[in-house]
XYZ file of C-alpha atoms in Angstrom:
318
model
C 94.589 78.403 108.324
C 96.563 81.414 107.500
C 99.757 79.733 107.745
C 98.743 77.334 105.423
C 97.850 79.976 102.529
C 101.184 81.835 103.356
C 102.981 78.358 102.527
C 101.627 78.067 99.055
C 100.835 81.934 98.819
C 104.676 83.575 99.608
C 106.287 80.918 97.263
C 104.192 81.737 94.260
C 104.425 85.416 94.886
C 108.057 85.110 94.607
C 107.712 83.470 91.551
C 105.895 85.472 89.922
C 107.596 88.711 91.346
C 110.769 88.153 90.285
C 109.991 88.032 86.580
C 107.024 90.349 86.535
C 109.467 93.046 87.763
C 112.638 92.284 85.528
C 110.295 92.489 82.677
C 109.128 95.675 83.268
C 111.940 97.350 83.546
C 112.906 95.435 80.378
C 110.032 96.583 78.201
C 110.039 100.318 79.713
C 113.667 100.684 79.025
C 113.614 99.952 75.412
C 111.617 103.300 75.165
C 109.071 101.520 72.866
C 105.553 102.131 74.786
C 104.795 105.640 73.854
C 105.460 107.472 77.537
C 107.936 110.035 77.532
C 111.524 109.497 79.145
C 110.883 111.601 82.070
C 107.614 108.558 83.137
C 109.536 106.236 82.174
C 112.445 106.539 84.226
C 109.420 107.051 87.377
C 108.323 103.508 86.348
C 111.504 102.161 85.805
C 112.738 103.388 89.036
C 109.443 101.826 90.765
C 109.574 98.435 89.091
C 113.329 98.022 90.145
C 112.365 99.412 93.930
C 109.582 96.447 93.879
C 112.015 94.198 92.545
C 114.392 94.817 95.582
C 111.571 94.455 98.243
C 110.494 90.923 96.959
C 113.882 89.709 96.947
C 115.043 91.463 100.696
C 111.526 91.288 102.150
C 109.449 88.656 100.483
C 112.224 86.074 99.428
C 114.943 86.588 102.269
C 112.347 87.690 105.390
C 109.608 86.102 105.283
C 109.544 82.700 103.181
C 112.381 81.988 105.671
C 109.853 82.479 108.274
C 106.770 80.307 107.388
C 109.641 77.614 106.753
C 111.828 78.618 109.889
C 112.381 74.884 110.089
C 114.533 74.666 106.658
C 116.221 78.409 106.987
C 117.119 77.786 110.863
C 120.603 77.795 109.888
C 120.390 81.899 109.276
C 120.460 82.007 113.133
C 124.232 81.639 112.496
C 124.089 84.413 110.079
C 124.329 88.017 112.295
C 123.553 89.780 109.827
C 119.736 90.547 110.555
C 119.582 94.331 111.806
C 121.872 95.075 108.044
C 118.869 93.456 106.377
C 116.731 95.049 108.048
C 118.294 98.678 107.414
C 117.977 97.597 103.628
C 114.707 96.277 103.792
C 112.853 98.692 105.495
C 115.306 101.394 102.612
C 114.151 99.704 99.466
C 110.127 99.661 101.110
C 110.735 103.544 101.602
C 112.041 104.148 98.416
C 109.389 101.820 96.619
C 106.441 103.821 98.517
C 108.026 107.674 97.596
C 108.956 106.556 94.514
C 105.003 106.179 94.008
C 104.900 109.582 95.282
C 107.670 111.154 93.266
C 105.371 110.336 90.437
C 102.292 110.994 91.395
C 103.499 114.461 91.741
C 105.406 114.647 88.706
C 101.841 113.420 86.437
C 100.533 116.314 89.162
C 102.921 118.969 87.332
C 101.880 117.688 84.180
C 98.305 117.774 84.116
C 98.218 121.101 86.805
C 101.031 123.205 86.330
C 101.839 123.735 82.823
C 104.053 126.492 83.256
C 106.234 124.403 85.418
C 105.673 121.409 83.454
C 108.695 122.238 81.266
C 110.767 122.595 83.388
C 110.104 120.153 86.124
C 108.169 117.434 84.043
C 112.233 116.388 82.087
C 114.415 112.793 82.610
C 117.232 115.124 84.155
C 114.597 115.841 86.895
C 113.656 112.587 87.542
C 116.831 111.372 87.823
C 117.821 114.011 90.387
C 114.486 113.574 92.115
C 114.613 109.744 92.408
C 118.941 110.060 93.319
C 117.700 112.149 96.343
C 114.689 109.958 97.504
C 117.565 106.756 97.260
C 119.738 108.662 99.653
C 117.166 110.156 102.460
C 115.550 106.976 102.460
C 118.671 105.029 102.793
C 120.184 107.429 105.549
C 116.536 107.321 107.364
C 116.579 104.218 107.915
C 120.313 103.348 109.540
C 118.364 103.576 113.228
C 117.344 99.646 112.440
C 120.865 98.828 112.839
C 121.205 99.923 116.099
C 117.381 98.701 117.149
C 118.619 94.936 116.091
C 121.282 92.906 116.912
C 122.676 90.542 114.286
C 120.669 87.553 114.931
C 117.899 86.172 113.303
C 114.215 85.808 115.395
C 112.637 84.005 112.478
C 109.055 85.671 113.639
C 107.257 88.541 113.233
C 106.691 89.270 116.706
C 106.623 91.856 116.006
C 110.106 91.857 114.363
C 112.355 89.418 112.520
C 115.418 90.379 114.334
C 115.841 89.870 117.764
C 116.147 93.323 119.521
C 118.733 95.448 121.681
C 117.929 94.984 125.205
C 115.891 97.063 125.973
C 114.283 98.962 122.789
C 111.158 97.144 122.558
C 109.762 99.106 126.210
C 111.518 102.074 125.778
C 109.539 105.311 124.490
C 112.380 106.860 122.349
C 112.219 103.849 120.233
C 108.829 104.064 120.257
C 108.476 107.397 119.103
C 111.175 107.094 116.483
C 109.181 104.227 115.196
C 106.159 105.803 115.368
C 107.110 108.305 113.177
C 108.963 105.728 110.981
C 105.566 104.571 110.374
C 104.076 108.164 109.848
C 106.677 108.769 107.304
C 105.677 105.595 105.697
C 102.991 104.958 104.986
C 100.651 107.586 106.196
C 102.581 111.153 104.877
C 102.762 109.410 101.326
C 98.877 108.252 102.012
C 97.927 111.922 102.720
C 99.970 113.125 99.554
C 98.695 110.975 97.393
C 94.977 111.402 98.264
C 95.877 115.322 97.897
C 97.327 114.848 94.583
C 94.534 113.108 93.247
C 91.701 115.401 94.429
C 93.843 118.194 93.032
C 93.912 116.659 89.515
C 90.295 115.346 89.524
C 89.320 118.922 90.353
C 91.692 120.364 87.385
C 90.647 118.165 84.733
C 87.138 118.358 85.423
C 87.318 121.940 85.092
C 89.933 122.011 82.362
C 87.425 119.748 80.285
C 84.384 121.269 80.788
C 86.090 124.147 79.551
C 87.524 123.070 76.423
C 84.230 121.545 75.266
C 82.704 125.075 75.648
C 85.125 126.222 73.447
C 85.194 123.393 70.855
C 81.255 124.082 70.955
C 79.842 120.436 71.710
C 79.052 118.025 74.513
C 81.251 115.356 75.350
C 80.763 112.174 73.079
C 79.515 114.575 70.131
C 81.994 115.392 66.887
C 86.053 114.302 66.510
C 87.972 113.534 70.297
C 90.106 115.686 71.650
C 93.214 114.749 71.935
C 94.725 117.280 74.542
C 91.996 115.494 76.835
C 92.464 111.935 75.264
C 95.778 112.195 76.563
C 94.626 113.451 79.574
C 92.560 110.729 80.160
C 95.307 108.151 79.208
C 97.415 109.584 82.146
C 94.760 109.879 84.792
C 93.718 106.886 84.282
C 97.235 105.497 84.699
C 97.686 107.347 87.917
C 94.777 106.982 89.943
C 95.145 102.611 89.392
C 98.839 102.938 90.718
C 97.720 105.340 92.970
C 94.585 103.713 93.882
C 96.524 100.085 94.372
C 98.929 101.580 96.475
C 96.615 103.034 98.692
C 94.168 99.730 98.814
C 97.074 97.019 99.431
C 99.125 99.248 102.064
C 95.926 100.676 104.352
C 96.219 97.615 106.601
C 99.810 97.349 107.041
C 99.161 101.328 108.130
C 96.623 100.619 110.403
C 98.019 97.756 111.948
C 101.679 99.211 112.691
C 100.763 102.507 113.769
C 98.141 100.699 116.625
C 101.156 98.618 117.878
C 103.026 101.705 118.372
C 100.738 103.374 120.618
C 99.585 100.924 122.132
C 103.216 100.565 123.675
C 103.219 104.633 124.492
C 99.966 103.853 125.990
C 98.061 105.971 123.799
C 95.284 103.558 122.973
C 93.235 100.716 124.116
C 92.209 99.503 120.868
C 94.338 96.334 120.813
C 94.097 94.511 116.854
C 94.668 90.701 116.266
C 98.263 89.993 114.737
C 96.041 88.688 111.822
C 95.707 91.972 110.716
C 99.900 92.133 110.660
C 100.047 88.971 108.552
C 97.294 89.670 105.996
C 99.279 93.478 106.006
C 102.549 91.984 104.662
C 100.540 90.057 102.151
C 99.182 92.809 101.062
C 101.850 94.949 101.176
C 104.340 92.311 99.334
C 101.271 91.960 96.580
C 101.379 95.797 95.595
C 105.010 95.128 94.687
C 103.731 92.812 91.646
C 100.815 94.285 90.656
C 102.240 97.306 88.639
C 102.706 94.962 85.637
C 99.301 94.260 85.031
C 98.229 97.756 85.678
C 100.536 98.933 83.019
C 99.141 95.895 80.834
C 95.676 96.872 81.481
C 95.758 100.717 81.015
C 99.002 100.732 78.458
C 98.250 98.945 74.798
C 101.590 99.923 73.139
C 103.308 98.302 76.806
C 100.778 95.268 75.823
C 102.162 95.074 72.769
C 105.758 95.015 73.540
C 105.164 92.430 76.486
C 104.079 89.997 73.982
C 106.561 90.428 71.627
C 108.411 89.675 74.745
C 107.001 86.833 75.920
C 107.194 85.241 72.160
C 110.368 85.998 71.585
C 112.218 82.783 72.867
C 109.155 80.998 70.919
C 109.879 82.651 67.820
C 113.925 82.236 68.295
C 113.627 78.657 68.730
C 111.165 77.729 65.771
C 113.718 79.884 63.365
C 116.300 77.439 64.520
C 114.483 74.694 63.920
C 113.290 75.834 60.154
């Protein structure tokens, strides 16, 4: 039954993906939906890290698996433990990129002393340049778990294995705290994050309507909190999404690690795995219509976007 919605499911996700992603880094990049450079280059930075994991992980993992028939011939390709050092790099960098900015809106909202300072596009750059390069360099182990050759299964891995690493505890505990690293660490910062700026604005609002002199809802908005608002609102659904469409994945990966150190008896269905990369591959092309959603200039420019070629082609014609 599952297989069945993967068939149908994978494909369209792919389609849609692709575009979704280019897009958005299209529309962000003009500079035209009212978010300062520093955000934008966050967003930019996490629509082109989603963009990567459909096409390494979604497109060239596992389509090729639910059709293992029609992509046997990447057996002859040894080539699998470099895609998987890429892979699992681009799903790092797409997950702390998430967390990147949820501590830069953090700074913003929290820390207005630092927010000057921190809170700039030269910081984000450097910031998002140094999560590329840990990520990349954490995850060059994969080469030497895999060998070169294809398993076409996730069973638990697409690659087939080095002799010996599936039973072997170092392996296990490096994986194990692959899978700390990500997800869980940027699960725990997140949540942290949040709380932190719920608890700030709460109190930062209930003090400025003391001093304005009026209840909320009563006389002119404010538009230090309007703004406020705006960005909470943006974080906590990208936040919120993340969190939702990765827990799973989390749950499932970390249980299959101890239950091969023996540190568990709880054994979960490989269901769970497969409705985990769903999810996980989902999150990567949902971003677009959270920005739609909570964004109106980002509405705007996506359907001047999307009417463009319309428009072009009826000028032609007149």
């Amino acid at each position: 039954m599952l297989l069945s919605i993967q068939l149908i499911y994978y494909p369209l996700l792919a389609a849609v993906g692709v575009p979704v992603n280019l897009l958005t880094m299209v529309i962000l990049s003009r500079g035209k939906c009212g978010l300062s450079k520093c955000v934008t280059r966050y967003l930019v930075s996490m629509a082109a890290a989603d963009l990567l994991v459909v096409i390494i992980d979604l497109i060239l993992r596992q389509i090729p698996i639910i059709y293992r028939k029609l992509f046997a011939f990447l057996r002859h390709f040894p080539v699998c433990n470099i895609h998987a050092a890429l892979l699992y790099a681009v799903t790092d960098c797409s997950v702390w990129f998430t967390v990147t900015f949820t501590f830069d809106r953090f700074v913003a909202i929290c820390c207005q002393k630092l927010k000057t300072k921190y809170c700039t596009e030269k910081t984000a750059n450097v910031v998002l340049g140094t999560v590329s390069v840990l990520s990349c360099s954490k995850n060059i182990f994969w080469y030497f778990m895999f060998e070169g050759r294809y398993l076409l299964s996730n069973n638990p891995w697409f690659c087939i294995d080095v002799t010996g690493v599936s039973t072997s505890p170092i392996w296990a505990v490096i994986e194990l705290l692959h899978y700390i690293l990500n997800p869980c660490v940027p699960f725990i910062l997140i949540l942290f994050l949040n709380v932190l700026t719920v608890r700030h604005i709460l109190v930062a609002s209930r003090a400025r309507r003391r001093l304005r002199g009026h209840n909320s809802g009563d006389g002119p908005r404010d538009p230090e909190m309007e703004s406020r608002r705006k960005s909470m609102i943006l974080l906590f659904v990208i936040s919120g999404n993340f969190i939702v469409l990765w827990v799973v994945f989390m749950l499932y990966s970390i249980n299959r690690r101890l239950l091969y150190l023996a540190r568990t008896s709880v054994i979960l269905h490989p269901l769970f795995q497969e409705v985990g990369f769903m999810l996980q591959l989902l999150s990567c092309c949902t971003n677009t219509c959270i920005y739609a959603v909570t964004q109106a200039k980002f509405r705007e420019q996506l359907k001047n976007v999307v009417k463009y070629p319309f428009t072009a082609i009826v000028k032609l014609i007149k």
